[in-house]
Amino acid sequence: MSVLLFTSLVFTGSFGAGLLGALTGLGGGVVLVPLLTVVFHVDIRYAIGASLISVIATSSGAAAAYVREGFSSIRIGMFLEMATTVGAICGAFLATRMPTRALTILFGVVLLYSAWLSWQQSRHPEHSAGAGSPWSDRLRLSGSYPTETGEEISYKVDRIAGGFATMFGAGTLSGLLGIGSGAVKVLAMDQVMRIPFKVSTTTSNFMIGVTAAASAGIYLHRGYVDPGLAFPVMLGVLAGSLLGARLLVRARVSLLRVIFTLVILALGVEMILNGMKGSL
Amino acid sequence: MNRRSASNSAASGFTDRRMETTMGRLLQVGVLLASTVVLAGGILYLRAHTGHAVDYSAFAGEPAALRSPVALFHLLLAGDPVALIEAGVLLLIATPIARVVFAVVAFALERDRLYVAVSLTVLAVLLASLFYSA
């Protein structure tokens, strides 16, 4: 395939991944790597390198929009980034030592899990706030967020050690597979630490960029980031996700989510089969 | 934000909310800058390689010159399009790192020693990963 054709196709595919990722709130990274490996026959190491770069771009590009809403907590984010960055470095090291077949299968499993999470999230129940850990105030993690009527709802943070450990896992997954692993980050905050859902999702977006930056250095040293591939992927995903964020208000998200979930499911099965056959 | 940090911020005139707004803008500017550099490098790269064939199915790793900032700088001065893309990628990686640097300063302005320490820890991890080479 010629450079121009390849670049255009990869740009278009990345644009679509970014668009769907933003519209469904699942992020583009999770379909990007299977798209590059399964459709474009890119080696998974180049694919996760390019994907990780696009993850930094989208999370930083969307940051200003998230800040405006006033839900994110800079303290919770910074505190948990201690866990995600160390996890990300461990993940990146593991990625350089793991056979690519194992990486491919693991990616497939993560895709199946994402599809399942997405299915669950479409009927997400807002759980009642927990009592909060005594350390919530001591570590200054307690906070408040505004409602539509303008009043402030305060919250406390629970099970900090469990959340910290889960965040380490989210970081490892991010560094290992070149994804944002936003779903696991939200899980750690929302389910484990009992942080309100809106605070969890917006804070997660902030953390994704810093987490990805921790493994990006190692990917660069290992030669995983190919400029010719990273350039259409990064710009495509970024453009797609920015457009997706603008369309979000008008789009019929529920139908899109079902379609996207099915796509993820299919890609997950495909990657697991490919990994077993050793054809990637 | 709890009462203690609220009173601290009132004293210094710097709040978590303001910090987040500035951070959001910082990140956007960083991404815009990085994307512009990557786009410029990408266009030059396409012009230089239009007719060539491409194959990413076998992993070779990038040449050593693209893996270290110093060697990259020399290529950049020579006007290499690939080096320009890589410089944009480095700018992009620097963006969230700049956010953490800003957090260190902002928490210091809020006189929040605990979070200055937290932010410095995150910064140390990030810099260690970036400057580690083996």
PDB file of C-alpha atoms in Angstrom, chain A residues 1-4 6-7 40-43 45-46 53-54 56-65 67-82 85-86 89 93 97 136-144 206-207 209-211 213-218 220-232 234-235 238, chain B residues 1-2 4-5 8 16-17 19-25 27-28 31 34-36 38-39 41-43 45-46 49-62 66-69 82-83 85-86 88-90 92-93 95-97 99-100 103 107 110-115 117-119 121-122 125-126 128-134:
ATOM      1  CA  MET A   1       0.000   0.000   0.000  1.00  0.00           C
ATOM      2  CA  SER A   2       1.345   3.444  -0.840  1.00  0.00           C
ATOM      3  CA  VAL A   3       2.121   5.910   1.931  1.00  0.00           C
ATOM      4  CA  LEU A   4      -0.565   8.384   0.850  1.00  0.00           C
ATOM      5  CA  PHE A   6      -2.329   4.121   3.889  1.00  0.00           C
ATOM      6  CA  THR A   7      -2.183   7.463   5.714  1.00  0.00           C
ATOM      7  CA  PHE A  40      -4.377  -2.680   8.571  1.00  0.00           C
ATOM      8  CA  HIS A  41      -2.084  -5.559   9.644  1.00  0.00           C
ATOM      9  CA  VAL A  42       0.065  -3.282  11.768  1.00  0.00           C
ATOM     10  CA  ASP A  43       2.309  -5.003  14.343  1.00  0.00           C
ATOM     11  CA  ARG A  45       3.654  -2.876  19.209  1.00  0.00           C
ATOM     12  CA  TYR A  46       3.404  -0.067  16.634  1.00  0.00           C
ATOM     13  CA  ILE A  53      -0.155   9.005  21.760  1.00  0.00           C
ATOM     14  CA  SER A  54      -3.741   9.535  20.593  1.00  0.00           C
ATOM     15  CA  ILE A  56      -2.849  11.735  25.475  1.00  0.00           C
ATOM     16  CA  ALA A  57      -4.180  14.010  22.726  1.00  0.00           C
ATOM     17  CA  THR A  58      -7.864  13.277  23.288  1.00  0.00           C
ATOM     18  CA  SER A  59      -7.794  13.457  27.074  1.00  0.00           C
ATOM     19  CA  SER A  60      -5.908  16.765  27.015  1.00  0.00           C
ATOM     20  CA  GLY A  61      -8.017  18.144  24.162  1.00  0.00           C
ATOM     21  CA  ALA A  62     -11.245  17.439  26.019  1.00  0.00           C
ATOM     22  CA  ALA A  63      -9.970  18.776  29.349  1.00  0.00           C
ATOM     23  CA  ALA A  64     -11.197  22.352  28.972  1.00  0.00           C
ATOM     24  CA  ALA A  65     -14.743  21.190  28.248  1.00  0.00           C
ATOM     25  CA  VAL A  67     -13.347  21.723  33.540  1.00  0.00           C
ATOM     26  CA  ARG A  68     -16.175  24.056  32.559  1.00  0.00           C
ATOM     27  CA  GLU A  69     -18.721  21.653  34.051  1.00  0.00           C
ATOM     28  CA  GLY A  70     -17.026  21.888  37.446  1.00  0.00           C
ATOM     29  CA  PHE A  71     -17.352  18.238  38.387  1.00  0.00           C
ATOM     30  CA  SER A  72     -13.734  17.098  38.327  1.00  0.00           C
ATOM     31  CA  SER A  73     -11.622  16.990  41.468  1.00  0.00           C
ATOM     32  CA  ILE A  74      -8.018  18.000  41.025  1.00  0.00           C
ATOM     33  CA  ARG A  75      -7.053  16.510  44.406  1.00  0.00           C
ATOM     34  CA  ILE A  76      -8.608  13.087  43.881  1.00  0.00           C
ATOM     35  CA  GLY A  77      -7.022  13.032  40.414  1.00  0.00           C
ATOM     36  CA  MET A  78      -3.548  14.015  41.563  1.00  0.00           C
ATOM     37  CA  PHE A  79      -3.654  11.667  44.560  1.00  0.00           C
ATOM     38  CA  LEU A  80      -4.627   8.653  42.451  1.00  0.00           C
ATOM     39  CA  GLU A  81      -2.159   9.568  39.693  1.00  0.00           C
ATOM     40  CA  MET A  82       0.569   8.420  42.080  1.00  0.00           C
ATOM     41  CA  THR A  85       1.728   6.477  36.792  1.00  0.00           C
ATOM     42  CA  VAL A  86       3.693   3.809  38.668  1.00  0.00           C
ATOM     43  CA  ILE A  89       5.528   2.199  33.992  1.00  0.00           C
ATOM     44  CA  PHE A  93       7.859  -2.751  30.971  1.00  0.00           C
ATOM     45  CA  ARG A  97       8.707  -8.427  27.651  1.00  0.00           C
ATOM     46  CA  SER A 136     -11.163  11.301  53.258  1.00  0.00           C
ATOM     47  CA  ASP A 137     -10.895  14.581  55.156  1.00  0.00           C
ATOM     48  CA  ARG A 138      -7.350  14.018  56.359  1.00  0.00           C
ATOM     49  CA  LEU A 139      -6.110  13.542  52.795  1.00  0.00           C
ATOM     50  CA  ARG A 140      -8.379  16.395  51.668  1.00  0.00           C
ATOM     51  CA  LEU A 141     -10.143  14.203  49.137  1.00  0.00           C
ATOM     52  CA  SER A 142     -13.647  15.224  50.220  1.00  0.00           C
ATOM     53  CA  GLY A 143     -15.270  17.690  47.848  1.00  0.00           C
ATOM     54  CA  SER A 144     -18.441  19.012  46.323  1.00  0.00           C
ATOM     55  CA  PHE A 206      -7.877  14.292  33.593  1.00  0.00           C
ATOM     56  CA  MET A 207      -5.931  11.313  34.841  1.00  0.00           C
ATOM     57  CA  GLY A 209      -3.305  11.977  29.943  1.00  0.00           C
ATOM     58  CA  VAL A 210      -0.881  11.930  32.870  1.00  0.00           C
ATOM     59  CA  THR A 211      -1.069   8.132  33.109  1.00  0.00           C
ATOM     60  CA  ALA A 213       2.503  10.194  29.542  1.00  0.00           C
ATOM     61  CA  ALA A 214       4.213   7.908  32.096  1.00  0.00           C
ATOM     62  CA  SER A 215       4.392   4.971  29.691  1.00  0.00           C
ATOM     63  CA  ALA A 216       4.912   7.091  26.560  1.00  0.00           C
ATOM     64  CA  GLY A 217       8.542   7.748  27.513  1.00  0.00           C
ATOM     65  CA  ILE A 218       9.265   4.025  27.683  1.00  0.00           C
ATOM     66  CA  LEU A 220       9.582   6.076  22.758  1.00  0.00           C
ATOM     67  CA  HIS A 221      12.810   4.534  24.057  1.00  0.00           C
ATOM     68  CA  ARG A 222      11.726   1.130  22.813  1.00  0.00           C
ATOM     69  CA  GLY A 223      10.904   2.471  19.356  1.00  0.00           C
ATOM     70  CA  TYR A 224       7.161   1.728  19.523  1.00  0.00           C
ATOM     71  CA  VAL A 225       6.145   5.173  18.311  1.00  0.00           C
ATOM     72  CA  ASP A 226       6.439   5.341  14.527  1.00  0.00           C
ATOM     73  CA  PRO A 227       5.994   8.934  13.316  1.00  0.00           C
ATOM     74  CA  GLY A 228       4.457   7.889   9.996  1.00  0.00           C
ATOM     75  CA  LEU A 229       1.781   5.912  11.823  1.00  0.00           C
ATOM     76  CA  ALA A 230       1.380   8.121  14.900  1.00  0.00           C
ATOM     77  CA  PHE A 231       0.675  11.201  12.782  1.00  0.00           C
ATOM     78  CA  PRO A 232      -2.588  10.106  11.056  1.00  0.00           C
ATOM     79  CA  MET A 234      -3.206  11.099  16.580  1.00  0.00           C
ATOM     80  CA  LEU A 235      -4.767  13.753  14.335  1.00  0.00           C
ATOM     81  CA  LEU A 238      -8.309  13.955  18.057  1.00  0.00           C
TER      82      LEU A 238
ATOM     83  CA  MET B   1     -12.750  21.018  48.957  1.00  0.00           C
ATOM     84  CA  ASN B   2     -12.835  20.929  52.724  1.00  0.00           C
ATOM     85  CA  ARG B   4      -9.336  24.002  55.794  1.00  0.00           C
ATOM     86  CA  SER B   5      -8.181  24.288  52.216  1.00  0.00           C
ATOM     87  CA  ASN B   8      -6.217  28.656  52.783  1.00  0.00           C
ATOM     88  CA  ASP B  16      -9.003  24.771  43.247  1.00  0.00           C
ATOM     89  CA  ARG B  17     -11.627  25.931  40.762  1.00  0.00           C
ATOM     90  CA  MET B  19      -6.535  26.054  39.181  1.00  0.00           C
ATOM     91  CA  GLU B  20      -8.654  23.644  37.171  1.00  0.00           C
ATOM     92  CA  THR B  21      -9.723  26.300  34.687  1.00  0.00           C
ATOM     93  CA  THR B  22      -6.117  27.300  34.047  1.00  0.00           C
ATOM     94  CA  MET B  23      -5.141  23.633  33.735  1.00  0.00           C
ATOM     95  CA  GLY B  24      -7.862  23.025  31.174  1.00  0.00           C
ATOM     96  CA  ARG B  25      -6.602  25.893  29.084  1.00  0.00           C
ATOM     97  CA  LEU B  27      -3.847  21.334  28.210  1.00  0.00           C
ATOM     98  CA  GLN B  28      -5.790  22.717  25.238  1.00  0.00           C
ATOM     99  CA  VAL B  31      -2.552  19.879  22.325  1.00  0.00           C
ATOM    100  CA  ALA B  34       1.565  19.684  19.373  1.00  0.00           C
ATOM    101  CA  SER B  35      -1.063  18.976  16.687  1.00  0.00           C
ATOM    102  CA  THR B  36       0.141  21.899  14.577  1.00  0.00           C
ATOM    103  CA  VAL B  38       2.620  17.047  13.932  1.00  0.00           C
ATOM    104  CA  LEU B  39       0.416  18.233  11.057  1.00  0.00           C
ATOM    105  CA  GLY B  41       5.625  17.341   9.882  1.00  0.00           C
ATOM    106  CA  GLY B  42       3.004  14.987   8.477  1.00  0.00           C
ATOM    107  CA  ILE B  43       2.419  17.070   5.363  1.00  0.00           C
ATOM    108  CA  TYR B  45       6.464  13.559   5.328  1.00  0.00           C
ATOM    109  CA  LEU B  46       3.713  12.778   2.808  1.00  0.00           C
ATOM    110  CA  HIS B  49       7.296   9.745   0.589  1.00  0.00           C
ATOM    111  CA  THR B  50       4.268   9.873  -1.757  1.00  0.00           C
ATOM    112  CA  GLY B  51       5.279   7.048  -4.068  1.00  0.00           C
ATOM    113  CA  HIS B  52       6.834   4.791  -1.434  1.00  0.00           C
ATOM    114  CA  ALA B  53       5.185   1.621  -0.171  1.00  0.00           C
ATOM    115  CA  VAL B  54       4.500   1.125   3.513  1.00  0.00           C
ATOM    116  CA  ASP B  55       4.438  -1.977   5.689  1.00  0.00           C
ATOM    117  CA  TYR B  56       3.997  -2.039   9.454  1.00  0.00           C
ATOM    118  CA  SER B  57       3.351  -5.766   9.756  1.00  0.00           C
ATOM    119  CA  ALA B  58       6.892  -6.497  10.928  1.00  0.00           C
ATOM    120  CA  PHE B  59       8.237  -4.761  13.987  1.00  0.00           C
ATOM    121  CA  ALA B  60      11.718  -3.322  13.626  1.00  0.00           C
ATOM    122  CA  GLY B  61      11.671  -0.563  16.214  1.00  0.00           C
ATOM    123  CA  GLU B  62      12.404   3.026  15.385  1.00  0.00           C
ATOM    124  CA  LEU B  66      14.350   9.056  16.979  1.00  0.00           C
ATOM    125  CA  ARG B  67      14.583   7.648  20.472  1.00  0.00           C
ATOM    126  CA  SER B  68      16.704  10.288  22.151  1.00  0.00           C
ATOM    127  CA  PRO B  69      15.869  13.996  22.354  1.00  0.00           C
ATOM    128  CA  VAL B  82       9.923  12.545  10.576  1.00  0.00           C
ATOM    129  CA  ALA B  83      11.884  14.387  13.277  1.00  0.00           C
ATOM    130  CA  ILE B  85       6.458  14.713  13.782  1.00  0.00           C
ATOM    131  CA  GLU B  86       8.456  13.196  16.631  1.00  0.00           C
ATOM    132  CA  GLY B  88       5.268  17.222  18.014  1.00  0.00           C
ATOM    133  CA  VAL B  89       4.780  13.912  19.801  1.00  0.00           C
ATOM    134  CA  LEU B  90       7.281  15.019  22.465  1.00  0.00           C
ATOM    135  CA  LEU B  92       2.203  16.298  23.319  1.00  0.00           C
ATOM    136  CA  ILE B  93       3.799  14.131  26.023  1.00  0.00           C
ATOM    137  CA  THR B  95       1.535  18.698  27.920  1.00  0.00           C
ATOM    138  CA  PRO B  96       0.218  16.560  30.812  1.00  0.00           C
ATOM    139  CA  ILE B  97       3.645  16.865  32.456  1.00  0.00           C
ATOM    140  CA  ARG B  99      -0.086  20.214  33.992  1.00  0.00           C
ATOM    141  CA  VAL B 100       1.578  18.442  36.914  1.00  0.00           C
ATOM    142  CA  ALA B 103      -0.217  21.750  40.037  1.00  0.00           C
ATOM    143  CA  PHE B 107      -0.789  23.919  45.489  1.00  0.00           C
ATOM    144  CA  GLU B 110      -2.644  27.469  48.221  1.00  0.00           C
ATOM    145  CA  ARG B 111      -0.080  26.608  50.916  1.00  0.00           C
ATOM    146  CA  ASP B 112      -1.147  22.980  50.736  1.00  0.00           C
ATOM    147  CA  ARG B 113       2.063  21.111  51.615  1.00  0.00           C
ATOM    148  CA  LEU B 114       0.481  17.675  51.395  1.00  0.00           C
ATOM    149  CA  TYR B 115      -0.564  18.200  47.782  1.00  0.00           C
ATOM    150  CA  ALA B 117       4.304  16.583  47.941  1.00  0.00           C
ATOM    151  CA  VAL B 118       1.707  14.494  46.078  1.00  0.00           C
ATOM    152  CA  SER B 119       2.208  16.469  42.857  1.00  0.00           C
ATOM    153  CA  THR B 121       5.785  12.526  43.548  1.00  0.00           C
ATOM    154  CA  VAL B 122       3.744  12.248  40.346  1.00  0.00           C
ATOM    155  CA  VAL B 125       7.588   9.313  38.383  1.00  0.00           C
ATOM    156  CA  LEU B 126       6.855  11.005  35.043  1.00  0.00           C
ATOM    157  CA  ALA B 128      11.962   9.117  35.682  1.00  0.00           C
ATOM    158  CA  SER B 129      10.023   7.299  32.962  1.00  0.00           C
ATOM    159  CA  LEU B 130      10.867   9.914  30.346  1.00  0.00           C
ATOM    160  CA  PHE B 131      14.581  10.128  31.027  1.00  0.00           C
ATOM    161  CA  TYR B 132      15.099   6.462  31.718  1.00  0.00           C
ATOM    162  CA  SER B 133      16.955   4.854  28.850  1.00  0.00           C
ATOM    163  CA  ALA B 134      18.006   1.255  28.557  1.00  0.00           C
TER     164      ALA B 134
END
